[in-house]
Each structure stands twice: as C-alpha cells, then as structure tokens.
mmCIF file of C-alpha atoms in Angstrom:
data_model
loop_
_atom_site.group_PDB
_atom_site.id
_atom_site.type_symbol
_atom_site.label_atom_id
_atom_site.label_comp_id
_atom_site.label_asym_id
_atom_site.label_seq_id
_atom_site.Cartn_x
_atom_site.Cartn_y
_atom_site.Cartn_z
ATOM 1 C CA MET E 1 55.543 103.782 84.992
ATOM 2 C CA SER E 2 57.505 103.862 88.100
ATOM 3 C CA ARG E 3 56.832 100.818 90.505
ATOM 4 C CA LYS E 4 55.176 101.524 93.968
ATOM 5 C CA VAL E 5 57.728 101.394 96.789
ATOM 6 C CA CYS E 6 57.148 101.289 100.363
ATOM 7 C CA GLN E 7 57.691 104.444 102.222
ATOM 8 C CA HIS E 8 59.078 102.785 105.287
ATOM 9 C CA CYS E 9 61.156 99.734 104.429
ATOM 10 C CA HIS E 10 61.676 101.478 100.652
ATOM 11 C CA PHE E 11 61.320 98.044 99.190
ATOM 12 C CA PRO E 12 58.881 97.498 96.163
ATOM 13 C CA SER E 13 55.198 97.367 97.589
ATOM 14 C CA ASN E 14 55.064 93.814 96.218
ATOM 15 C CA VAL E 15 57.956 92.753 98.439
ATOM 16 C CA CYS E 16 57.249 94.927 101.359
ATOM 17 C CA LEU E 17 59.164 93.710 104.290
ATOM 18 C CA CYS E 18 57.601 95.826 107.250
ATOM 19 C CA ASP E 19 55.827 92.592 108.599
ATOM 20 C CA VAL E 20 59.079 91.076 109.394
ATOM 21 C CA LEU E 21 61.171 94.113 110.700
ATOM 22 C CA LYS E 22 61.862 93.391 114.548
ATOM 23 C CA PRO E 23 64.168 95.641 116.418
ATOM 24 C CA VAL E 24 67.451 94.043 117.505
ATOM 25 C CA THR E 25 69.234 96.129 120.133
ATOM 26 C CA SER E 26 72.942 95.736 120.163
ATOM 27 C CA ARG E 27 75.760 97.237 122.402
ATOM 28 C CA SER E 28 77.937 97.678 119.107
ATOM 29 C CA ALA E 29 77.216 100.134 116.469
ATOM 30 C CA VAL E 30 77.214 99.137 112.920
ATOM 31 C CA TRP E 31 78.020 101.732 110.017
ATOM 32 C CA VAL E 32 77.965 100.371 106.627
ATOM 33 C CA LEU E 33 80.254 102.087 103.844
ATOM 34 C CA GLN E 34 78.102 101.699 100.744
ATOM 35 C CA HIS E 35 79.399 102.185 97.140
ATOM 36 C CA PRO E 36 76.830 104.453 95.306
ATOM 37 C CA SER E 37 75.931 101.607 92.724
ATOM 38 C CA GLU E 38 74.212 99.762 95.703
ATOM 39 C CA THR E 39 72.004 102.577 96.854
ATOM 40 C CA ASP E 40 69.107 101.964 94.502
ATOM 41 C CA HIS E 41 69.849 98.114 93.919
ATOM 42 C CA GLY E 42 66.763 96.025 94.437
ATOM 43 C CA LYS E 43 68.528 93.070 96.032
ATOM 44 C CA ASN E 44 70.654 95.260 98.632
ATOM 45 C CA SER E 45 70.591 93.669 101.870
ATOM 46 C CA ALA E 46 72.229 96.388 103.843
ATOM 47 C CA ARG E 47 69.049 98.613 103.854
ATOM 48 C CA LEU E 48 67.379 96.433 106.312
ATOM 49 C CA LEU E 49 69.885 97.009 108.888
ATOM 50 C CA PRO E 50 69.196 100.658 109.885
ATOM 51 C CA LEU E 51 65.448 99.481 110.072
ATOM 52 C CA MET E 52 66.222 96.736 112.787
ATOM 53 C CA LEU E 53 69.271 97.823 114.481
ATOM 54 C CA ASP E 54 69.165 101.085 116.579
ATOM 55 C CA LYS E 55 72.755 101.692 116.132
ATOM 56 C CA ALA E 56 73.158 101.183 112.488
ATOM 57 C CA GLN E 57 73.546 103.668 109.648
ATOM 58 C CA ILE E 58 74.493 103.585 106.161
ATOM 59 C CA VAL E 59 76.794 106.165 104.523
ATOM 60 C CA VAL E 60 77.358 106.315 100.729
ATOM 61 C CA GLY E 61 80.517 106.923 99.139
ATOM 62 C CA GLU E 62 83.589 105.629 97.636
ATOM 63 C CA THR E 63 86.806 107.831 98.647
ATOM 64 C CA SER E 64 88.315 108.594 101.791
ATOM 65 C CA ALA E 65 86.977 112.234 101.311
ATOM 66 C CA ASP E 66 83.556 110.696 101.058
ATOM 67 C CA PHE E 67 83.914 109.421 104.587
ATOM 68 C CA ALA E 68 85.826 112.411 106.171
ATOM 69 C CA GLY E 69 82.863 113.170 108.222
ATOM 70 C CA LEU E 70 82.602 109.445 109.674
ATOM 71 C CA GLN E 71 86.270 109.672 110.442
ATOM 72 C CA ALA E 72 85.989 112.979 112.453
ATOM 73 C CA GLN E 73 83.133 111.216 114.263
ATOM 74 C CA ILE E 74 85.010 108.203 115.282
ATOM 75 C CA GLN E 75 87.637 110.438 116.629
ATOM 76 C CA ALA E 76 85.254 112.883 118.461
ATOM 77 C CA GLN E 77 83.145 110.191 120.055
ATOM 78 C CA GLY E 78 86.218 107.965 120.935
ATOM 79 C CA LEU E 79 84.819 105.050 119.081
ATOM 80 C CA ALA E 80 86.746 101.656 118.869
ATOM 81 C CA PRO E 81 86.250 100.564 115.347
ATOM 82 C CA VAL E 82 86.777 97.237 113.721
ATOM 83 C CA LEU E 83 86.574 96.430 109.924
ATOM 84 C CA VAL E 84 84.735 93.340 109.110
ATOM 85 C CA TYR E 85 87.290 92.414 106.309
ATOM 86 C CA PRO E 86 89.458 89.545 105.475
ATOM 87 C CA ALA E 87 93.013 90.322 107.019
ATOM 88 C CA GLU E 88 96.277 89.904 105.275
ATOM 89 C CA ALA E 89 99.405 88.455 106.521
ATOM 90 C CA GLY E 90 100.911 90.839 109.032
ATOM 91 C CA GLU E 91 97.631 92.752 109.479
ATOM 92 C CA ALA E 92 96.187 93.513 112.947
ATOM 93 C CA VAL E 93 93.400 90.844 113.617
ATOM 94 C CA PHE E 94 90.701 91.596 116.094
ATOM 95 C CA THR E 95 89.804 88.812 118.643
ATOM 96 C CA PRO E 96 86.881 89.337 120.853
ATOM 97 C CA ALA E 97 87.803 89.033 124.740
ATOM 98 C CA ALA E 98 86.427 85.668 125.932
ATOM 99 C CA ASN E 99 83.776 86.081 128.676
ATOM 100 C CA ALA E 100 84.068 89.947 128.842
ATOM 101 C CA PRO E 101 81.277 92.240 127.356
ATOM 102 C CA GLU E 102 82.021 94.273 124.338
ATOM 103 C CA PRO E 103 82.570 98.072 125.211
ATOM 104 C CA GLU E 104 79.760 100.609 124.546
ATOM 105 C CA ASN E 105 81.979 102.180 122.187
ATOM 106 C CA ARG E 106 82.708 99.351 119.875
ATOM 107 C CA LEU E 107 81.985 100.149 116.282
ATOM 108 C CA LEU E 108 81.541 97.564 113.485
ATOM 109 C CA ILE E 109 82.695 98.906 109.929
ATOM 110 C CA LEU E 110 81.273 97.046 106.712
ATOM 111 C CA LEU E 111 81.961 97.692 103.190
ATOM 112 C CA ASP E 112 78.820 97.368 100.942
ATOM 113 C CA GLY E 113 79.172 96.474 97.296
ATOM 114 C CA THR E 114 80.326 93.660 95.027
ATOM 115 C CA TRP E 115 83.483 92.095 95.873
ATOM 116 C CA ARG E 116 85.462 94.041 93.119
ATOM 117 C CA LYS E 117 83.874 97.379 94.375
ATOM 118 C CA ALA E 118 84.434 96.563 97.897
ATOM 119 C CA LEU E 119 88.038 95.916 97.249
ATOM 120 C CA LYS E 120 88.212 99.399 95.422
ATOM 121 C CA MET E 121 86.726 101.084 98.242
ATOM 122 C CA TYR E 122 89.225 99.408 100.692
ATOM 123 C CA HIS E 123 92.282 100.488 98.446
ATOM 124 C CA LEU E 124 90.869 104.156 98.239
ATOM 125 C CA ASN E 125 90.512 104.624 102.068
ATOM 126 C CA PRO E 126 94.051 103.987 103.492
ATOM 127 C CA TRP E 127 92.233 104.929 107.103
ATOM 128 C CA LEU E 128 90.581 101.558 106.864
ATOM 129 C CA HIS E 129 94.154 99.832 106.782
ATOM 130 C CA THR E 130 94.867 101.046 110.249
ATOM 131 C CA LEU E 131 92.020 99.273 111.659
ATOM 132 C CA PRO E 132 91.861 95.735 113.389
ATOM 133 C CA LYS E 133 90.174 93.320 111.003
ATOM 134 C CA LEU E 134 87.421 90.925 112.133
ATOM 135 C CA ALA E 135 87.490 87.821 109.810
ATOM 136 C CA LEU E 136 84.272 85.583 109.551
ATOM 137 C CA SER E 137 84.162 81.756 109.160
ATOM 138 C CA PRO E 138 80.409 81.246 109.038
ATOM 139 C CA GLU E 139 79.221 77.622 109.571
ATOM 140 C CA LYS E 140 76.800 77.716 106.721
ATOM 141 C CA PRO E 141 77.213 79.137 103.329
ATOM 142 C CA SER E 142 75.346 82.441 102.419
ATOM 143 C CA ALA E 143 71.479 82.081 101.790
ATOM 144 C CA TYR E 144 71.928 85.103 99.315
ATOM 145 C CA ARG E 145 70.287 83.138 96.452
ATOM 146 C CA ILE E 146 69.435 86.165 94.104
ATOM 147 C CA ARG E 147 72.955 87.696 93.825
ATOM 148 C CA LYS E 148 76.111 86.159 92.317
ATOM 149 C CA ALA E 149 78.712 85.689 94.738
ATOM 150 C CA HIS E 150 82.655 86.321 93.633
ATOM 151 C CA ARG E 151 83.610 83.539 96.316
ATOM 152 C CA ALA E 152 82.379 80.421 97.859
ATOM 153 C CA ASP E 153 82.686 82.123 101.402
ATOM 154 C CA SER E 154 80.934 85.510 100.498
ATOM 155 C CA LEU E 155 78.162 86.744 102.582
ATOM 156 C CA SER E 156 75.820 89.450 102.083
ATOM 157 C CA THR E 157 76.296 92.687 104.118
ATOM 158 C CA LEU E 158 73.458 91.825 106.380
ATOM 159 C CA GLU E 159 74.619 88.217 107.237
ATOM 160 C CA ALA E 160 78.193 89.692 107.710
ATOM 161 C CA ALA E 161 76.817 92.260 110.155
ATOM 162 C CA ALA E 162 74.907 89.467 112.018
ATOM 163 C CA GLU E 163 77.776 87.100 112.055
ATOM 164 C CA ALA E 164 79.984 89.727 113.528
ATOM 165 C CA LEU E 165 77.581 90.675 116.039
ATOM 166 C CA MET E 166 77.185 86.965 117.047
ATOM 167 C CA LEU E 167 81.108 86.799 117.573
ATOM 168 C CA LEU E 168 81.036 90.229 119.642
ATOM 169 C CA GLU E 169 77.720 89.706 121.549
ATOM 170 C CA PRO E 170 77.243 86.002 121.896
ATOM 171 C CA GLN E 171 74.070 86.781 124.248
ATOM 172 C CA LEU E 172 72.492 88.841 121.443
ATOM 173 C CA ASP E 173 69.744 87.173 119.560
ATOM 174 C CA VAL E 174 70.270 87.976 115.923
ATOM 175 C CA SER E 175 67.644 85.600 114.610
ATOM 176 C CA ALA E 176 65.343 88.438 113.565
ATOM 177 C CA LEU E 177 67.903 89.537 110.892
ATOM 178 C CA PHE E 178 68.468 86.365 109.329
ATOM 179 C CA GLU E 179 64.532 86.052 109.410
ATOM 180 C CA ALA E 180 64.181 89.302 107.572
ATOM 181 C CA PHE E 181 66.948 88.426 105.013
ATOM 182 C CA ASP E 182 65.407 85.135 104.220
ATOM 183 C CA ALA E 183 62.055 86.804 103.725
ATOM 184 C CA MET E 184 63.653 89.452 101.411
ATOM 185 C CA VAL E 185 65.259 86.755 99.296
ATOM 186 C CA SER E 186 62.201 84.453 99.069
ATOM 187 C CA ARG E 187 59.873 87.433 98.432
ATOM 188 C CA ARG E 188 62.242 88.804 95.689
ATOM 189 C CA LEU E 189 62.231 85.080 94.194
ATOM 190 C CA ALA E 190 58.491 85.076 94.149
ATOM 191 C CA ALA E 191 58.065 88.337 92.360
ATOM 192 C CA MET E 192 60.606 87.312 89.384
ATOM 193 C CA PRO E 193 59.278 86.153 86.212
ATOM 194 C CA GLU E 194 59.160 82.189 86.227
ATOM 195 C CA ALA E 195 61.971 81.787 83.689
ATOM 196 C CA VAL E 196 64.247 84.233 85.596
ATOM 197 C CA ARG E 197 63.195 82.460 88.985
ATOM 198 C CA GLN E 198 64.106 79.020 87.605
ATOM 199 C CA ARG E 199 67.487 80.061 86.420
ATOM 200 C CA TYR E 200 68.383 81.285 89.954
ATOM 201 C CA LEU E 201 66.966 78.055 91.440
ATOM 202 C CA ARG E 202 68.819 76.147 88.974
ATOM 203 C CA ASP E 203 72.188 77.840 89.723
ATOM 204 C CA GLU E 204 71.743 77.364 93.372
ATOM 205 C CA SER E 205 71.116 73.405 92.891
ATOM 206 C CA ASN E 206 74.487 73.355 90.768
ATOM 207 C CA SER E 207 76.354 75.237 93.169
#
C-alpha cells in the first residue's frame, strides 16, 4: 500500500511540514541542481526551499545537457551566478562585498546529492568550473542527523543555501529555513521505528 503524501509539501502525511513553512524573501535567486536519485528521497532537504524562498527552483539532472536550459536562462537574463562549492587552489573565489547590497541578479547555484554524486555532477558540467565559488565555513556542525555525512563539515542542501544567503544578505532573516529543517529532522526521527531511531541517536552521540 502506498503511503499518503501531502499534496502541498510533498512529504508523507505523518511528517507534513506545512505548519512550519514560512516565506523568506531574498534578493538572490537560489537554483538547486538535483541528482535524479534525490527526487523521491524521503530525507531530502532541498525540496523545502521552493516552498519557502520565492526565488528558488529545483532542476533535476546530471549532465551538462540536462541543464542546457538553465545555462541559456542565465545568459538571457544576465544573471550573476555563484556556485556554492569548495574551491580548489587557483580557482576563483567569490567574496561578498562588505557594506554593499547584493545585486538583484545574483544567483546561487547548489548541487543536491550525496558527496560522491555531487562531485560527479560537478565533473560532468564544465560550465560550473568557470563560475566563482562561495565556500562556506559554518560556525555550527550540521543538524542533519538522519543522513550520513561524507565529511565532518558537510551540510544539507537547505543548510548550505541558508548559510550562503546569510553571507550574501546579512540583513535577511533565514531562521525560518532552519526551523523548517529542524522540524523535518525531528518529525522524520519520530516517525521511525524505535530500533532505527535509537541507531541514529546513538550514531549522533558517538560522532
């Protein structure tokens, strides 16, 4: 029997998040390039972004051809894209201008997938290599207790988007994003069988 899904937030009805979805209006647009394996993943955080950010969208794909329409849109609209991704030595690094508002055409691009799949997406999309990169240095570790992390400094896609917006738009209140994310994690944990939930909590205490 298929489980019931909320028709608005698209989460299972027993973890519906509609009551915690509050609008956040940013100057910057947020585009999430999502690996196909994440589309129906029950613990995916990126799906919350278009429900709260008026300038957010998710595009599913993996190769450069999958995102050809986005590349054309960036050119046609004169957008100023920045990739939220660790920068290698010698690559252009984006630094927000101090005391200067972000331009209305600023675009944040994030890759949504496991670390390995996001890395593969990056290699399959040479056009991303030309973009300046915004590397994040969050003060707190990720609260993504319901998924394994490849690195100690890994963030969920929602957390990464919120952290990036905080850097680009310090005046923007993104607390609603974190609150919705925390609600997703806690409700997911509460809906798990007791043995599974205890395993996640045990792993968290040992980390």
